[in-house]
PDB file of C-alpha atoms in Angstrom:
ATOM      1  CA  UNK Q  18      29.886  13.589   1.097  1.00 77.00           C
ATOM      2  CA  UNK Q  19      27.412  16.531   0.607  1.00 82.00           C
ATOM      3  CA  UNK Q  20      25.708  14.604  -2.061  1.00 83.00           C
ATOM      4  CA  UNK Q  21      25.408  11.680   0.062  1.00 88.00           C
ATOM      5  CA  UNK Q  22      23.733  13.694   2.756  1.00 92.00           C
ATOM      6  CA  UNK Q  23      21.240  15.162   0.344  1.00 94.00           C
ATOM      7  CA  UNK Q  24      20.511  11.896  -0.930  1.00 95.00           C
ATOM      8  CA  UNK Q  25      19.924  10.425   2.518  1.00 96.00           C
ATOM      9  CA  UNK Q  26      17.920  13.337   3.348  1.00 97.00           C
ATOM     10  CA  UNK Q  27      15.712  13.117   0.279  1.00 97.00           C
ATOM     11  CA  UNK Q  28      15.085   9.338   1.040  1.00 97.00           C
ATOM     12  CA  UNK Q  29      13.883   9.992   4.442  1.00 97.00           C
ATOM     13  CA  UNK Q  30      11.565  12.816   3.494  1.00 97.00           C
ATOM     14  CA  UNK Q  31      10.360  10.632   0.483  1.00 97.00           C
ATOM     15  CA  UNK Q  32       9.730   7.827   3.119  1.00 98.00           C
ATOM     16  CA  UNK Q  33       7.818   9.856   5.619  1.00 98.00           C
ATOM     17  CA  UNK Q  34       5.638  11.148   2.907  1.00 97.00           C
ATOM     18  CA  UNK Q  35       4.955   7.764   1.423  1.00 98.00           C
ATOM     19  CA  UNK Q  36       3.883   6.421   4.679  1.00 98.00           C
ATOM     20  CA  UNK Q  37       1.756   9.358   5.744  1.00 98.00           C
ATOM     21  CA  UNK Q  38       0.130   9.951   2.199  1.00 98.00           C
ATOM     22  CA  UNK Q  39      -0.532   6.281   2.192  1.00 97.00           C
ATOM     23  CA  UNK Q  40      -2.289   6.458   5.476  1.00 97.00           C
ATOM     24  CA  UNK Q  41      -4.380   9.310   4.867  1.00 97.00           C
ATOM     25  CA  UNK Q  42      -4.640   9.519   1.290  1.00 97.00           C
ATOM     26  CA  UNK Q  43      -4.309   5.906  -0.150  1.00 96.00           C
ATOM     27  CA  UNK Q  44      -5.527   6.918  -3.827  1.00 97.00           C
ATOM     28  CA  UNK Q  45      -3.091   9.544  -4.277  1.00 97.00           C
ATOM     29  CA  UNK Q  46      -0.619   7.016  -2.779  1.00 97.00           C
ATOM     30  CA  UNK Q  47      -1.591   4.564  -5.358  1.00 97.00           C
ATOM     31  CA  UNK Q  48      -1.110   7.254  -8.251  1.00 96.00           C
ATOM     32  CA  UNK Q  49       2.074   8.340  -6.931  1.00 96.00           C
ATOM     33  CA  UNK Q  50       3.484   4.702  -6.376  1.00 95.00           C
ATOM     34  CA  UNK Q  51       3.154   4.519 -10.456  1.00 96.00           C
ATOM     35  CA  UNK Q  52       5.995   7.156 -10.922  1.00 94.00           C
ATOM     36  CA  UNK Q  53       8.635   5.410 -13.068  1.00 94.00           C
ATOM     37  CA  UNK Q  54      11.586   7.975 -11.880  1.00 92.00           C
ATOM     38  CA  UNK Q  55      14.358   6.537  -9.908  1.00 93.00           C
ATOM     39  CA  UNK Q  56      15.340   9.040  -7.448  1.00 96.00           C
ATOM     40  CA  UNK Q  57      16.172   8.696  -3.593  1.00 97.00           C
ATOM     41  CA  UNK Q  58      12.927  10.481  -2.610  1.00 97.00           C
ATOM     42  CA  UNK Q  59      10.734   8.350  -4.959  1.00 97.00           C
ATOM     43  CA  UNK Q  60      12.344   5.233  -3.431  1.00 97.00           C
ATOM     44  CA  UNK Q  61      11.718   6.464   0.026  1.00 97.00           C
ATOM     45  CA  UNK Q  62       8.020   7.046  -0.865  1.00 98.00           C
ATOM     46  CA  UNK Q  63       7.657   3.510  -2.186  1.00 97.00           C
ATOM     47  CA  UNK Q  64       9.460   1.930   0.656  1.00 97.00           C
ATOM     48  CA  UNK Q  65       7.484   4.216   3.029  1.00 98.00           C
ATOM     49  CA  UNK Q  66       4.462   2.942   1.306  1.00 98.00           C
ATOM     50  CA  UNK Q  67       5.287  -0.643   1.744  1.00 97.00           C
ATOM     51  CA  UNK Q  68       6.307  -0.049   5.369  1.00 97.00           C
ATOM     52  CA  UNK Q  69       2.598   1.066   5.970  1.00 97.00           C
ATOM     53  CA  UNK Q  70       1.281  -1.916   4.200  1.00 97.00           C
ATOM     54  CA  UNK Q  71       3.441  -4.263   6.257  1.00 96.00           C
ATOM     55  CA  UNK Q  72       2.580  -2.715   9.481  1.00 95.00           C
ATOM     56  CA  UNK Q  73      -1.174  -2.992   8.719  1.00 94.00           C
ATOM     57  CA  UNK Q  74      -0.809  -6.586   7.705  1.00 93.00           C
ATOM     58  CA  UNK Q  75       0.793  -7.278  11.043  1.00 91.00           C
ATOM     59  CA  UNK Q  76      -1.794  -5.610  12.784  1.00 90.00           C
ATOM     60  CA  UNK Q  77      -4.615  -7.490  11.203  1.00 88.00           C
ATOM     61  CA  UNK Q  78      -2.627 -10.637  11.607  1.00 86.00           C
ATOM     62  CA  UNK Q  79      -2.443 -10.042  15.308  1.00 82.00           C
ATOM     63  CA  UNK Q  80      -6.209  -9.441  15.678  1.00 77.00           C
ATOM     64  CA  UNK Q  81      -6.894 -12.357  13.655  1.00 76.00           C
ATOM     65  CA  UNK Q  82      -4.816 -14.623  15.831  1.00 77.00           C
ATOM     66  CA  UNK Q  83      -5.997 -13.211  19.383  1.00 74.00           C
ATOM     67  CA  UNK Q  84      -9.625 -13.827  17.954  1.00 67.00           C
ATOM     68  CA  UNK Q  85      -8.886 -17.753  17.562  1.00 58.00           C
ATOM     69  CA  UNK Q  86      -6.927 -18.005  20.809  1.00 60.00           C
ATOM     70  CA  UNK Q  87      -8.803 -19.758  23.610  1.00 53.00           C
ATOM     71  CA  UNK Q  88      -7.626 -18.798  26.988  1.00 54.00           C
ATOM     72  CA  UNK Q  89      -6.198 -21.629  29.155  1.00 53.00           C
ATOM     73  CA  UNK Q  90      -8.782 -22.303  31.736  1.00 54.00           C
ATOM     74  CA  UNK Q  91     -11.877 -20.981  29.911  1.00 54.00           C
ATOM     75  CA  UNK Q  92     -14.344 -22.958  30.611  1.00 56.00           C
ATOM     76  CA  UNK Q  93     -17.017 -21.495  28.222  1.00 54.00           C
ATOM     77  CA  UNK Q  94     -15.414 -23.451  25.377  1.00 54.00           C
ATOM     78  CA  UNK Q  95     -14.977 -27.152  26.029  1.00 54.00           C
ATOM     79  CA  UNK Q  96     -13.329 -29.499  23.395  1.00 55.00           C
ATOM     80  CA  UNK Q  97     -15.606 -32.247  22.151  1.00 59.00           C
ATOM     81  CA  UNK Q  98     -14.766 -35.886  23.103  1.00 58.00           C
ATOM     82  CA  UNK Q  99     -13.796 -37.818  19.954  1.00 60.00           C
ATOM     83  CA  UNK Q 100     -16.185 -40.583  19.216  1.00 58.00           C
ATOM     84  CA  UNK Q 101     -14.521 -44.103  19.850  1.00 62.00           C
ATOM     85  CA  UNK Q 102     -16.763 -46.067  17.595  1.00 61.00           C
ATOM     86  CA  UNK Q 103     -20.223 -46.609  16.096  1.00 59.00           C
ATOM     87  CA  UNK Q 104     -22.004 -47.837  19.356  1.00 58.00           C
ATOM     88  CA  UNK Q 105     -20.909 -44.542  20.985  1.00 54.00           C
ATOM     89  CA  UNK Q 106     -22.673 -42.575  18.431  1.00 55.00           C
ATOM     90  CA  UNK Q 107     -25.951 -44.335  19.099  1.00 57.00           C
ATOM     91  CA  UNK Q 108     -25.883 -43.818  23.033  1.00 54.00           C
ATOM     92  CA  UNK Q 109     -26.216 -40.061  22.290  1.00 50.00           C
TER      93      UNK Q 109
END
């Protein structure tokens, strides 16, 4: 029981460290993520690092999608009328 709590605490510490180090010192995070040791703290570190990257990817995707959205009723961008046939092209 005591060992489980200790493992969980070490995992949480590693997770928070992984997230914060990745955010503020990405080069150090890259180096630390290469550690091959399998401990709760290292596992937490790697998961925290991954969480940071996932959040950043979602943030970037959100900005990308917002940029492409056209507000309904926005008159500044009008969809072009599809050309019906060759004669329509010559009239313009």
